[in-house]
């Protein structure tokens, strides 16, 4: 626990000033975190980032992450992100032949899904910050996830009896999950009262409940991945916490949904 607290303080001390400042530093941060997350995912399947398919994945990720303000780079070349992604798929499939199926169709699918999974989440990490009221909503997402995780842990520990999804995450309980949603709703109420979020109380509470549930699903998705590939943590870059994916799994689900629900 002591190691987890120390790591959280140091990581927060680095992360928070960048989030508050925004601009180019947050773009650099998003690219760095996304690249590490992609490395962690590929490593689960014993694929190296420093290989031909790994480099293709990384380049696709970097292009996919391009913020709207830099979209002109692709526009000047007369390409869209979708067209670049399709070209990447062709490169992957070509490599299955060159590698004589040592890199196979399943590896292609995993590489593409990994790039999209990480890329979508961290793209919206940047776009959330750059939006009007973006800083407020980014902190809202962070506090919502923190409240959900903490509420689920402590309420589950105190009252949990019915297992939520034992095949994926044996320690999570239904009672803890509900408690996490309740704690997230409390955070939403505080944001309505004390920040400039321009939403009705009822509307934000409904959306918060949905976001809290999807944040927990994001956590379960990463747990399912780790269980399938028989790894304890996605990485060890954050002592006591694991890897970048271990810390951002819920955020990768919540941030795109902020935009899907047109909060930004």
mmCIF file of C-alpha atoms in Angstrom:
data_model
loop_
_atom_site.group_PDB
_atom_site.id
_atom_site.type_symbol
_atom_site.label_atom_id
_atom_site.label_comp_id
_atom_site.label_asym_id
_atom_site.label_seq_id
_atom_site.Cartn_x
_atom_site.Cartn_y
_atom_site.Cartn_z
ATOM 1 C CA UNK A 1 0.000 0.000 0.000
ATOM 2 C CA UNK A 2 2.865 2.365 0.864
ATOM 3 C CA UNK A 3 4.393 1.808 -2.579
ATOM 4 C CA UNK A 4 1.036 2.432 -4.276
ATOM 5 C CA UNK A 5 0.589 5.736 -2.432
ATOM 6 C CA UNK A 6 4.121 6.944 -3.238
ATOM 7 C CA UNK A 7 3.697 6.048 -6.927
ATOM 8 C CA UNK A 8 0.280 7.732 -7.064
ATOM 9 C CA UNK A 9 1.678 10.948 -5.565
ATOM 10 C CA UNK A 10 4.629 11.062 -7.980
ATOM 11 C CA UNK A 11 2.488 10.175 -11.012
ATOM 12 C CA UNK A 12 -0.120 12.750 -10.012
ATOM 13 C CA UNK A 13 2.561 15.404 -9.525
ATOM 14 C CA UNK A 14 3.685 14.835 -13.127
ATOM 15 C CA UNK A 15 0.238 14.358 -14.666
ATOM 16 C CA UNK A 16 -1.771 17.160 -13.065
ATOM 17 C CA UNK A 17 0.383 20.146 -14.140
ATOM 18 C CA UNK A 18 0.347 18.869 -17.725
ATOM 19 C CA UNK A 19 -3.443 18.437 -17.676
ATOM 20 C CA UNK A 20 -3.912 21.923 -16.222
ATOM 21 C CA UNK A 21 -1.510 23.556 -18.701
ATOM 22 C CA UNK A 22 -2.859 21.730 -21.759
ATOM 23 C CA UNK A 23 -1.466 22.662 -25.177
ATOM 24 C CA UNK A 24 1.483 20.812 -26.669
ATOM 25 C CA UNK A 25 2.530 19.185 -23.353
ATOM 26 C CA UNK A 26 -0.726 17.239 -23.153
ATOM 27 C CA UNK A 27 -0.303 16.094 -26.772
ATOM 28 C CA UNK A 28 3.181 14.833 -25.960
ATOM 29 C CA UNK A 29 1.871 13.156 -22.800
ATOM 30 C CA UNK A 30 -0.984 11.457 -24.692
ATOM 31 C CA UNK A 31 1.389 10.163 -27.376
ATOM 32 C CA UNK A 32 3.797 8.868 -24.737
ATOM 33 C CA UNK A 33 1.124 7.136 -22.635
ATOM 34 C CA UNK A 34 -0.600 5.663 -25.698
ATOM 35 C CA UNK A 35 2.690 4.316 -27.062
ATOM 36 C CA UNK A 36 3.488 2.642 -23.733
ATOM 37 C CA UNK A 37 -0.041 1.215 -23.545
ATOM 38 C CA UNK A 38 0.310 -0.225 -27.054
ATOM 39 C CA UNK A 39 3.657 -1.758 -26.080
ATOM 40 C CA UNK A 40 1.978 -3.370 -23.051
ATOM 41 C CA UNK A 41 -0.841 -4.814 -25.153
ATOM 42 C CA UNK A 42 1.446 -6.248 -27.823
ATOM 43 C CA UNK A 43 3.704 -7.735 -25.154
ATOM 44 C CA UNK A 44 0.739 -9.698 -23.749
ATOM 45 C CA UNK A 45 0.585 -11.568 -27.064
ATOM 46 C CA UNK A 46 4.375 -11.865 -27.300
ATOM 47 C CA UNK A 47 4.518 -9.326 -30.125
ATOM 48 C CA UNK A 48 7.395 -6.872 -30.032
ATOM 49 C CA UNK A 49 6.835 -3.167 -30.537
ATOM 50 C CA UNK A 50 10.280 -3.122 -32.173
ATOM 51 C CA UNK A 51 9.309 -5.418 -35.021
ATOM 52 C CA UNK A 52 7.755 -4.777 -38.437
ATOM 53 C CA UNK A 53 4.145 -5.305 -37.253
ATOM 54 C CA UNK A 54 4.928 -3.420 -34.028
ATOM 55 C CA UNK A 55 6.253 -0.427 -35.950
ATOM 56 C CA UNK A 56 3.229 -0.500 -38.287
ATOM 57 C CA UNK A 57 0.963 -0.523 -35.205
ATOM 58 C CA UNK A 58 2.867 2.372 -33.646
ATOM 59 C CA UNK A 59 2.772 4.501 -36.792
ATOM 60 C CA UNK A 60 -0.950 3.859 -37.221
ATOM 61 C CA UNK A 61 -1.475 4.816 -33.583
ATOM 62 C CA UNK A 62 0.420 8.077 -33.985
ATOM 63 C CA UNK A 63 -1.573 8.991 -37.090
ATOM 64 C CA UNK A 64 -4.844 8.028 -35.430
ATOM 65 C CA UNK A 65 -3.963 10.228 -32.437
ATOM 66 C CA UNK A 66 -3.513 13.376 -34.535
ATOM 67 C CA UNK A 67 -5.647 16.061 -32.853
ATOM 68 C CA UNK A 68 -8.140 18.035 -34.919
ATOM 69 C CA UNK A 69 -5.853 21.056 -34.985
ATOM 70 C CA UNK A 70 -3.235 18.999 -36.870
ATOM 71 C CA UNK A 71 -5.704 17.311 -39.216
ATOM 72 C CA UNK A 72 -4.423 19.592 -41.977
ATOM 73 C CA UNK A 73 -1.286 17.407 -42.178
ATOM 74 C CA UNK A 74 -3.393 14.585 -43.614
ATOM 75 C CA UNK A 75 -5.639 16.962 -45.546
ATOM 76 C CA UNK A 76 -2.625 18.378 -47.396
ATOM 77 C CA UNK A 77 -1.713 14.823 -48.423
ATOM 78 C CA UNK A 78 -5.343 14.238 -49.456
ATOM 79 C CA UNK A 79 -5.751 11.287 -47.089
ATOM 80 C CA UNK A 80 -8.113 10.512 -44.232
ATOM 81 C CA UNK A 81 -7.405 8.510 -41.094
ATOM 82 C CA UNK A 82 -9.676 5.743 -42.392
ATOM 83 C CA UNK A 83 -7.682 5.481 -45.622
ATOM 84 C CA UNK A 84 -4.409 5.316 -43.679
ATOM 85 C CA UNK A 85 -5.898 2.601 -41.440
ATOM 86 C CA UNK A 86 -6.968 0.573 -44.489
ATOM 87 C CA UNK A 87 -3.454 0.854 -45.920
ATOM 88 C CA UNK A 88 -2.134 -0.354 -42.570
ATOM 89 C CA UNK A 89 -4.416 -3.412 -42.741
ATOM 90 C CA UNK A 90 -2.986 -4.243 -46.186
ATOM 91 C CA UNK A 91 0.554 -3.934 -44.806
ATOM 92 C CA UNK A 92 -0.300 -6.239 -41.907
ATOM 93 C CA UNK A 93 -1.820 -8.843 -44.235
ATOM 94 C CA UNK A 94 1.162 -8.607 -46.580
ATOM 95 C CA UNK A 95 3.466 -9.284 -43.645
ATOM 96 C CA UNK A 96 1.597 -12.510 -42.796
ATOM 97 C CA UNK A 97 2.831 -13.837 -46.160
ATOM 98 C CA UNK A 98 6.366 -12.481 -45.712
ATOM 99 C CA UNK A 99 6.514 -14.001 -42.215
ATOM 100 C CA UNK A 100 5.171 -17.350 -43.499
ATOM 101 C CA UNK A 101 2.320 -17.184 -40.965
ATOM 102 C CA UNK A 102 4.612 -16.750 -37.959
ATOM 103 C CA UNK A 103 2.669 -13.496 -37.774
ATOM 104 C CA UNK A 104 -0.830 -14.676 -38.657
ATOM 105 C CA UNK A 105 -4.349 -13.372 -39.247
ATOM 106 C CA UNK A 106 -5.156 -13.500 -35.513
ATOM 107 C CA UNK A 107 -2.080 -11.366 -34.824
ATOM 108 C CA UNK A 108 -3.287 -8.870 -37.455
ATOM 109 C CA UNK A 109 -6.674 -8.612 -35.745
ATOM 110 C CA UNK A 110 -5.057 -8.216 -32.320
ATOM 111 C CA UNK A 111 -2.688 -5.501 -33.556
ATOM 112 C CA UNK A 112 -5.495 -3.526 -35.206
ATOM 113 C CA UNK A 113 -7.823 -3.820 -32.216
ATOM 114 C CA UNK A 114 -5.003 -2.840 -29.848
ATOM 115 C CA UNK A 115 -4.261 0.260 -31.919
ATOM 116 C CA UNK A 116 -7.934 1.279 -31.994
ATOM 117 C CA UNK A 117 -8.531 0.492 -28.306
ATOM 118 C CA UNK A 118 -5.616 2.627 -27.170
ATOM 119 C CA UNK A 119 -5.917 5.233 -29.904
ATOM 120 C CA UNK A 120 -9.590 6.068 -29.390
ATOM 121 C CA UNK A 121 -9.189 6.519 -25.647
ATOM 122 C CA UNK A 122 -6.090 8.702 -25.733
ATOM 123 C CA UNK A 123 -7.368 10.703 -28.717
ATOM 124 C CA UNK A 124 -10.347 11.727 -26.606
ATOM 125 C CA UNK A 125 -8.008 12.387 -23.667
ATOM 126 C CA UNK A 126 -6.577 15.222 -25.765
ATOM 127 C CA UNK A 127 -9.829 16.317 -27.371
ATOM 128 C CA UNK A 128 -11.559 16.504 -23.996
ATOM 129 C CA UNK A 129 -8.875 18.844 -22.687
ATOM 130 C CA UNK A 130 -9.023 21.037 -25.801
ATOM 131 C CA UNK A 131 -12.830 21.418 -25.727
ATOM 132 C CA UNK A 132 -14.745 24.277 -24.120
ATOM 133 C CA UNK A 133 -14.897 23.533 -20.382
ATOM 134 C CA UNK A 134 -12.490 20.712 -21.230
ATOM 135 C CA UNK A 135 -10.423 21.001 -18.070
ATOM 136 C CA UNK A 136 -13.541 20.781 -15.908
ATOM 137 C CA UNK A 137 -14.841 17.734 -17.769
ATOM 138 C CA UNK A 138 -11.459 16.007 -17.720
ATOM 139 C CA UNK A 139 -11.287 16.417 -13.956
ATOM 140 C CA UNK A 140 -14.911 15.277 -13.787
ATOM 141 C CA UNK A 141 -13.973 12.052 -15.613
ATOM 142 C CA UNK A 142 -10.928 11.488 -13.397
ATOM 143 C CA UNK A 143 -12.852 12.051 -10.151
ATOM 144 C CA UNK A 144 -15.773 9.956 -11.413
ATOM 145 C CA UNK A 145 -13.460 7.008 -12.065
ATOM 146 C CA UNK A 146 -11.608 7.492 -8.787
ATOM 147 C CA UNK A 147 -14.913 7.595 -6.881
ATOM 148 C CA UNK A 148 -16.214 4.531 -8.720
ATOM 149 C CA UNK A 149 -13.046 2.521 -8.035
ATOM 150 C CA UNK A 150 -12.791 3.604 -4.403
ATOM 151 C CA UNK A 151 -16.486 3.120 -3.712
ATOM 152 C CA UNK A 152 -16.497 -0.309 -5.349
ATOM 153 C CA UNK A 153 -13.431 -1.375 -3.349
ATOM 154 C CA UNK A 154 -14.444 -0.166 0.104
ATOM 155 C CA UNK A 155 -18.168 -0.929 -0.129
ATOM 156 C CA UNK A 156 -17.430 -4.275 -1.736
ATOM 157 C CA UNK A 157 -14.999 -5.091 1.062
ATOM 158 C CA UNK A 158 -17.501 -4.084 3.749
ATOM 159 C CA UNK A 159 -20.752 -5.392 2.271
ATOM 160 C CA UNK A 160 -19.917 -7.474 -0.793
ATOM 161 C CA UNK A 161 -21.434 -10.956 -0.968
ATOM 162 C CA UNK A 162 -22.586 -11.640 -4.530
ATOM 163 C CA UNK A 163 -19.751 -11.963 -7.055
ATOM 164 C CA UNK A 164 -20.047 -9.620 -10.032
ATOM 165 C CA UNK A 165 -18.075 -11.586 -12.636
ATOM 166 C CA UNK A 166 -15.920 -14.230 -10.939
ATOM 167 C CA UNK A 167 -14.597 -15.710 -14.213
ATOM 168 C CA UNK A 168 -12.996 -12.353 -15.051
ATOM 169 C CA UNK A 169 -12.342 -10.596 -11.730
ATOM 170 C CA UNK A 170 -12.984 -12.829 -8.682
ATOM 171 C CA UNK A 171 -12.822 -10.040 -6.088
ATOM 172 C CA UNK A 172 -15.435 -7.707 -7.570
ATOM 173 C CA UNK A 173 -18.954 -7.832 -6.150
ATOM 174 C CA UNK A 174 -22.380 -6.610 -7.202
ATOM 175 C CA UNK A 175 -22.686 -4.613 -3.983
ATOM 176 C CA UNK A 176 -19.311 -2.984 -4.635
ATOM 177 C CA UNK A 177 -20.288 -2.158 -8.206
ATOM 178 C CA UNK A 178 -23.487 -0.458 -7.051
ATOM 179 C CA UNK A 179 -21.551 1.356 -4.352
ATOM 180 C CA UNK A 180 -19.128 2.639 -6.985
ATOM 181 C CA UNK A 181 -21.999 4.081 -9.008
ATOM 182 C CA UNK A 182 -23.454 5.762 -5.906
ATOM 183 C CA UNK A 183 -20.085 7.370 -5.116
ATOM 184 C CA UNK A 184 -19.794 8.559 -8.724
ATOM 185 C CA UNK A 185 -23.249 10.145 -8.445
ATOM 186 C CA UNK A 186 -22.055 12.020 -5.357
ATOM 187 C CA UNK A 187 -19.126 13.382 -7.382
ATOM 188 C CA UNK A 188 -21.516 14.501 -10.149
ATOM 189 C CA UNK A 189 -23.682 16.354 -7.627
ATOM 190 C CA UNK A 190 -20.625 18.179 -6.266
ATOM 191 C CA UNK A 191 -19.515 19.163 -9.779
ATOM 192 C CA UNK A 192 -22.965 20.566 -10.533
ATOM 193 C CA UNK A 193 -22.912 22.604 -7.321
ATOM 194 C CA UNK A 194 -19.345 23.882 -7.389
ATOM 195 C CA UNK A 195 -18.172 24.031 -11.029
ATOM 196 C CA UNK A 196 -19.292 25.649 -14.273
ATOM 197 C CA UNK A 197 -20.612 22.427 -15.840
ATOM 198 C CA UNK A 198 -23.612 23.481 -17.898
ATOM 199 C CA UNK A 199 -25.870 20.455 -17.417
ATOM 200 C CA UNK A 200 -29.074 19.813 -15.506
ATOM 201 C CA UNK A 201 -28.691 17.890 -12.263
ATOM 202 C CA UNK A 202 -30.923 15.039 -13.459
ATOM 203 C CA UNK A 203 -29.271 14.836 -16.869
ATOM 204 C CA UNK A 204 -25.754 14.696 -15.465
ATOM 205 C CA UNK A 205 -26.713 12.132 -12.812
ATOM 206 C CA UNK A 206 -28.177 9.800 -15.446
ATOM 207 C CA UNK A 207 -25.111 10.151 -17.678
ATOM 208 C CA UNK A 208 -22.805 9.730 -14.666
ATOM 209 C CA UNK A 209 -24.452 6.438 -13.743
ATOM 210 C CA UNK A 210 -23.896 5.197 -17.310
ATOM 211 C CA UNK A 211 -20.287 6.428 -17.342
ATOM 212 C CA UNK A 212 -19.606 4.777 -13.992
ATOM 213 C CA UNK A 213 -20.913 1.452 -15.300
ATOM 214 C CA UNK A 214 -18.835 1.727 -18.469
ATOM 215 C CA UNK A 215 -15.787 2.705 -16.422
ATOM 216 C CA UNK A 216 -16.197 -0.573 -14.547
ATOM 217 C CA UNK A 217 -16.630 -2.409 -17.843
ATOM 218 C CA UNK A 218 -13.364 -0.857 -19.034
ATOM 219 C CA UNK A 219 -11.686 -2.269 -15.941
ATOM 220 C CA UNK A 220 -13.228 -5.699 -16.585
ATOM 221 C CA UNK A 221 -12.148 -5.646 -20.234
ATOM 222 C CA UNK A 222 -8.536 -5.209 -19.211
ATOM 223 C CA UNK A 223 -8.924 -7.887 -16.532
ATOM 224 C CA UNK A 224 -10.294 -10.242 -19.198
ATOM 225 C CA UNK A 225 -7.298 -9.497 -21.428
ATOM 226 C CA UNK A 226 -4.823 -10.161 -18.635
ATOM 227 C CA UNK A 227 -6.586 -13.362 -17.608
ATOM 228 C CA UNK A 228 -6.691 -14.591 -21.211
ATOM 229 C CA UNK A 229 -2.976 -13.959 -21.684
ATOM 230 C CA UNK A 230 -2.117 -15.089 -18.145
ATOM 231 C CA UNK A 231 -0.411 -11.901 -16.959
ATOM 232 C CA UNK A 232 -0.834 -10.260 -13.569
ATOM 233 C CA UNK A 233 -0.356 -6.631 -14.682
ATOM 234 C CA UNK A 234 -0.137 -4.980 -18.085
ATOM 235 C CA UNK A 235 3.313 -3.661 -17.141
ATOM 236 C CA UNK A 236 5.508 -2.539 -14.256
ATOM 237 C CA UNK A 237 6.202 1.094 -15.116
ATOM 238 C CA UNK A 238 4.121 2.223 -12.103
ATOM 239 C CA UNK A 239 5.334 0.306 -9.027
ATOM 240 C CA UNK A 240 2.406 -0.924 -6.961
ATOM 241 C CA UNK A 241 -0.059 -0.101 -9.753
ATOM 242 C CA UNK A 242 1.206 -2.060 -12.740
ATOM 243 C CA UNK A 243 1.248 -0.553 -16.202
ATOM 244 C CA UNK A 244 -0.335 2.358 -18.026
ATOM 245 C CA UNK A 245 -3.274 0.213 -19.111
ATOM 246 C CA UNK A 246 -3.867 -0.793 -15.499
ATOM 247 C CA UNK A 247 -4.322 2.875 -14.598
ATOM 248 C CA UNK A 248 -6.144 4.114 -17.708
ATOM 249 C CA UNK A 249 -8.421 1.167 -18.550
ATOM 250 C CA UNK A 250 -11.556 2.892 -17.225
ATOM 251 C CA UNK A 251 -10.625 6.262 -18.726
ATOM 252 C CA UNK A 252 -10.278 4.678 -22.177
ATOM 253 C CA UNK A 253 -13.989 3.872 -21.986
ATOM 254 C CA UNK A 254 -15.287 6.962 -20.193
ATOM 255 C CA UNK A 255 -13.669 9.756 -22.233
ATOM 256 C CA UNK A 256 -15.062 8.725 -25.649
ATOM 257 C CA UNK A 257 -18.523 8.455 -24.071
ATOM 258 C CA UNK A 258 -18.313 12.042 -22.796
ATOM 259 C CA UNK A 259 -18.269 13.056 -26.464
ATOM 260 C CA UNK A 260 -20.792 10.413 -27.509
ATOM 261 C CA UNK A 261 -23.293 11.923 -25.076
ATOM 262 C CA UNK A 262 -22.449 15.403 -26.419
ATOM 263 C CA UNK A 263 -21.325 16.768 -23.072
ATOM 264 C CA UNK A 264 -18.509 18.484 -24.980
#
